[in-house]
XYZ file of C-alpha atoms in Angstrom:
345
model
C -190.014 105.351 64.533
C -187.611 107.332 66.707
C -189.086 110.650 67.851
C -186.374 111.726 70.278
C -182.614 111.286 70.215
C -180.193 112.190 73.014
C -176.560 112.286 71.944
C -173.174 113.553 73.086
C -173.011 117.319 72.602
C -171.510 117.760 69.124
C -168.405 119.597 67.963
C -167.894 121.319 64.625
C -164.505 120.495 63.149
C -164.709 123.167 60.422
C -166.394 126.554 60.834
C -165.948 130.171 59.740
C -166.644 132.832 62.354
C -165.095 135.798 60.498
C -163.849 138.583 62.768
C -164.628 141.784 64.677
C -168.303 142.861 64.397
C -169.308 139.583 62.713
C -168.363 137.698 65.892
C -171.343 139.148 67.770
C -173.616 136.975 65.637
C -171.492 134.015 64.571
C -170.076 133.116 67.973
C -173.467 133.164 69.681
C -174.910 130.889 66.992
C -171.982 128.473 67.035
C -171.973 128.289 70.833
C -175.660 127.378 70.812
C -175.020 124.360 68.576
C -171.518 123.105 69.426
C -169.184 122.758 72.393
C -165.976 123.104 70.372
C -165.300 124.441 66.900
C -162.227 124.364 64.684
C -162.004 127.973 63.545
C -160.829 128.656 60.013
C -157.979 131.190 59.703
C -158.947 132.862 56.397
C -159.853 136.142 58.019
C -158.696 139.447 56.604
C -155.791 139.597 57.344
C -155.232 135.849 57.778
C -154.114 134.138 60.990
C -150.499 133.194 60.251
C -148.783 132.830 63.635
C -149.475 131.641 67.159
C -149.636 135.267 68.309
C -152.254 135.996 65.635
C -154.227 132.978 66.804
C -154.126 134.037 70.442
C -155.404 137.537 69.641
C -158.163 136.118 67.428
C -159.135 133.594 70.099
C -159.443 136.421 72.644
C -161.789 138.301 70.304
C -163.917 135.173 69.870
C -164.105 134.468 73.611
C -165.173 138.066 74.266
C -168.348 137.310 72.293
C -169.332 134.015 73.932
C -172.687 134.392 75.724
C -172.380 134.384 79.519
C -172.422 130.956 81.088
C -172.136 129.023 77.824
C -169.272 126.489 77.685
C -167.625 127.022 74.302
C -164.070 126.437 73.117
C -162.628 127.758 69.851
C -159.855 125.501 68.547
C -157.498 127.711 66.576
C -155.734 127.092 63.264
C -153.036 128.825 61.241
C -153.174 129.772 57.577
C -150.475 128.021 55.535
C -148.611 130.455 53.282
C -145.399 130.219 51.226
C -143.708 131.964 54.184
C -144.729 129.357 56.772
C -141.615 127.809 58.345
C -140.887 124.838 60.610
C -140.240 127.277 63.471
C -143.730 128.761 63.028
C -145.133 125.231 63.247
C -143.168 124.501 66.407
C -144.329 127.747 68.034
C -147.923 126.948 67.080
C -147.734 123.546 68.738
C -146.056 125.005 71.836
C -148.834 127.608 72.193
C -151.333 124.957 73.271
C -154.172 126.731 71.464
C -153.350 125.963 67.813
C -154.717 122.575 66.803
C -154.059 122.473 63.050
C -152.750 124.328 60.015
C -154.995 125.019 57.035
C -153.994 124.644 53.388
C -155.788 126.815 50.848
C -154.607 126.487 47.261
C -154.297 130.114 46.162
C -157.515 131.535 44.734
C -159.822 128.540 45.210
C -162.291 130.055 47.680
C -163.101 133.006 49.949
C -160.025 134.838 51.258
C -157.614 132.302 49.755
C -155.385 134.716 47.844
C -152.642 134.321 50.480
C -152.603 130.566 49.994
C -150.064 128.380 48.243
C -149.611 127.627 44.547
C -147.323 124.627 45.029
C -146.772 122.180 47.873
C -143.293 121.057 46.814
C -141.417 123.815 48.673
C -143.380 123.193 51.871
C -142.461 119.575 52.537
C -140.103 120.597 55.394
C -143.092 122.314 57.011
C -145.226 119.184 56.579
C -142.463 117.009 58.029
C -142.344 119.252 61.101
C -146.126 119.086 61.430
C -145.943 115.292 61.377
C -143.177 115.345 63.983
C -144.984 117.634 66.460
C -148.450 116.225 65.768
C -150.274 119.131 64.113
C -152.804 118.034 61.476
C -152.992 119.590 58.014
C -156.509 120.673 57.057
C -156.967 120.739 53.301
C -159.303 122.614 51.002
C -158.861 119.969 48.352
C -159.310 121.661 45.003
C -156.855 122.243 42.179
C -156.384 125.974 41.630
C -155.758 125.897 37.861
C -158.681 127.894 36.382
C -158.532 125.776 33.227
C -159.666 122.700 35.171
C -163.433 122.155 35.171
C -164.851 123.280 38.519
C -166.583 119.910 38.985
C -163.288 118.027 38.534
C -160.994 120.076 40.766
C -161.312 117.919 43.888
C -160.492 114.669 42.085
C -157.515 116.223 40.305
C -156.162 117.741 43.535
C -156.222 114.309 45.138
C -154.217 112.805 42.277
C -151.746 115.643 41.802
C -151.154 116.805 45.374
C -152.630 114.659 48.133
C -151.539 111.207 47.019
C -147.888 112.274 46.546
C -147.914 114.126 49.887
C -149.345 111.164 51.784
C -146.905 108.790 50.109
C -143.960 111.012 51.037
C -145.032 111.756 54.640
C -147.445 109.007 55.736
C -147.232 110.089 59.387
C -148.737 113.508 58.615
C -152.346 113.631 59.785
C -154.538 115.167 57.087
C -158.208 116.146 57.153
C -159.821 116.564 53.762
C -162.324 119.283 54.565
C -165.880 119.366 53.194
C -165.385 116.519 50.724
C -167.776 116.472 47.769
C -166.936 113.491 45.588
C -166.873 109.724 45.456
C -163.183 110.103 44.597
C -162.512 111.724 47.977
C -164.464 109.051 49.840
C -162.464 106.316 48.140
C -159.161 108.075 48.861
C -159.955 108.433 52.559
C -161.166 104.837 52.839
C -158.060 103.476 51.105
C -155.454 105.272 53.236
C -154.096 104.777 56.738
C -155.649 106.115 59.944
C -153.894 109.466 59.498
C -156.307 110.536 56.728
C -159.823 111.688 57.635
C -162.545 113.901 56.182
C -165.307 116.251 57.261
C -168.743 116.363 55.664
C -171.141 119.309 55.484
C -174.940 119.207 55.708
C -175.368 120.768 52.260
C -173.199 118.162 50.530
C -175.054 115.316 52.263
C -178.514 116.605 51.354
C -178.238 118.446 48.038
C -176.738 117.984 44.579
C -175.983 120.336 41.717
C -179.529 119.999 40.373
C -180.788 121.509 43.634
C -178.416 124.431 43.120
C -179.126 125.088 39.446
C -182.507 123.677 38.378
C -185.290 126.228 38.111
C -182.931 129.109 38.788
C -179.701 129.535 40.713
C -180.059 129.254 44.507
C -177.396 131.683 45.785
C -177.623 130.469 49.383
C -176.711 126.923 48.252
C -173.660 128.116 46.339
C -170.534 126.978 48.137
C -167.016 125.836 47.323
C -166.293 123.069 46.664
C -169.469 123.267 44.599
C -172.304 120.744 44.926
C -171.732 117.763 42.646
C -173.711 115.032 40.858
C -176.204 112.831 42.693
C -173.837 109.846 42.462
C -171.295 111.806 44.515
C -173.912 112.872 47.092
C -174.895 109.238 47.530
C -171.257 108.281 48.161
C -170.923 111.048 50.752
C -174.042 110.183 52.717
C -173.106 106.496 52.663
C -169.686 107.357 54.092
C -171.095 109.678 56.757
C -173.555 107.067 58.000
C -171.206 104.076 57.694
C -169.781 104.216 61.209
C -166.286 104.659 59.773
C -164.420 106.912 62.268
C -162.475 108.574 59.446
C -165.582 110.635 58.561
C -166.925 113.250 60.978
C -168.891 116.486 61.264
C -167.634 119.746 59.800
C -170.275 122.236 58.721
C -168.087 124.692 56.796
C -170.687 127.199 58.022
C -169.678 130.481 56.406
C -171.452 133.778 57.081
C -171.972 136.054 54.096
C -174.295 139.039 54.179
C -177.452 138.701 52.101
C -176.410 141.611 49.897
C -173.169 139.799 49.028
C -174.816 136.441 48.371
C -177.644 137.841 46.244
C -175.470 139.904 43.917
C -174.202 139.750 40.344
C -171.167 137.848 41.678
C -172.509 136.011 44.695
C -169.935 134.734 47.170
C -169.508 131.074 48.125
C -170.680 129.659 51.427
C -173.687 128.232 53.286
C -174.528 129.458 56.775
C -175.600 126.479 58.885
C -174.311 127.161 62.399
C -177.808 127.157 63.930
C -179.568 124.612 61.707
C -176.814 122.068 61.082
C -177.902 119.411 63.568
C -181.429 119.441 62.122
C -179.985 118.855 58.655
C -177.617 116.116 59.796
C -180.449 114.322 61.597
C -182.507 114.426 58.413
C -179.614 113.038 56.375
C -178.952 110.190 58.817
C -182.643 109.342 59.048
C -182.798 109.087 55.242
C -180.270 106.254 55.560
C -181.978 104.639 58.591
C -178.824 105.459 60.516
C -179.854 107.773 63.348
C -177.980 105.427 65.669
C -174.752 106.473 63.902
C -175.271 110.250 64.333
C -173.836 110.497 67.844
C -170.428 109.115 66.917
C -170.237 111.142 63.689
C -171.120 114.386 65.483
C -169.595 113.891 68.904
C -166.947 111.160 68.971
C -164.883 110.647 65.830
C -163.578 114.202 65.433
C -162.436 114.403 69.047
C -160.726 111.042 68.718
C -158.862 112.089 65.566
C -157.633 115.319 67.167
C -156.653 113.508 70.359
C -159.088 115.452 72.522
C -161.519 114.146 75.152
C -165.091 113.550 74.069
C -167.696 115.910 75.485
C -169.546 114.594 78.513
C -172.803 116.559 78.276
C -175.636 115.875 75.835
C -178.239 117.451 73.594
C -181.641 116.088 72.646
C -183.073 116.215 69.147
C -186.829 115.830 68.782
C -188.916 115.030 65.741
C -190.866 118.257 65.527
C -191.468 120.355 62.432
C -190.065 123.868 62.566
C -189.124 126.603 60.154
C -185.879 128.538 60.698
C -186.153 132.303 60.649
C -186.013 133.866 57.203
C -182.899 135.769 58.267
C -180.850 137.075 61.177
C -179.531 140.613 61.731
C -175.927 140.761 60.566
C -173.465 143.617 60.589
C -174.862 147.115 60.124
C -178.113 147.035 58.143
C -177.651 143.677 56.410
C -179.061 140.204 57.004
C -177.745 136.639 57.249
C -179.742 133.856 55.565
C -179.458 130.430 57.251
C -179.380 127.121 55.418
C -182.979 125.905 55.484
C -184.561 129.364 55.680
C -188.320 129.290 54.997
C -188.233 125.469 54.782
C -189.874 122.957 57.094
C -187.231 120.936 58.932
C -188.222 117.673 60.606
C -185.813 117.680 63.550
C -184.841 120.337 66.019
C -182.679 120.644 69.099
C -184.876 120.609 72.180
């Protein structure tokens, strides 16, 4: 039995840091766990241009703890007003590494997103030309579609036609949740990849709903059936470089999560590596964790792999029940009040 594991320092290829006062907490937590993070642009207001991204990046860097090496990789928010010239300026900036697609209304701060992809194909063609990946929240936005079917339908209606039309466009399906998504990624060329979250590898919809709703496990895309979870964890631990780490860690104040209309998102910035280690150990695949967490994402984005390491040890620990967050509120981490088997030394 392995009791200690030293691996390349991981990166998080999908994280939410929010903005302004929230950065005091979220940046410190992310910098403790990851060397680089792909920062989502669905702030309020959203990050739409290279100038927006530079200003946001400066605010993030102002909150990095002294002496901690940490690099935020910026993204732009795709809107109906995004143009090829915006894409070209983003690439020329040197700090924007991708553009994020939110179908309008599917998740937190997605109201500025797009309702149809058909008018944006010139933008996607420019992205393919300059080498900027498209990051996709892959859910159909039609409210009449069952929430558990929206990922599969989005793949059929939007992603397959887009990939067929522009096969050179690099696409990351973020936080995939279904067997359908795994099969799509596996069946396509090297330009299609996917990120996987700790909650979707470890939990299913029974965990969320049985015995009472667990608001801190509610996220979008929502947790699915056990058959889908099994497909996800098999993909993550397969050694296939098309699947890599992306926590989708999303900070929401306790008062907002535990309300009559609780918001979607799991906060895992500090506990993610413990959860991933548990998931990989379940599959007897701890030897595959290093590449999933520290190699494949960097390779897909064309960035150098990190050269320093972290060590995970098999040692029971219980994350704090909460962290101070914003004025008088709290932030509940994924795994709060639970015994986790692995921790970062």
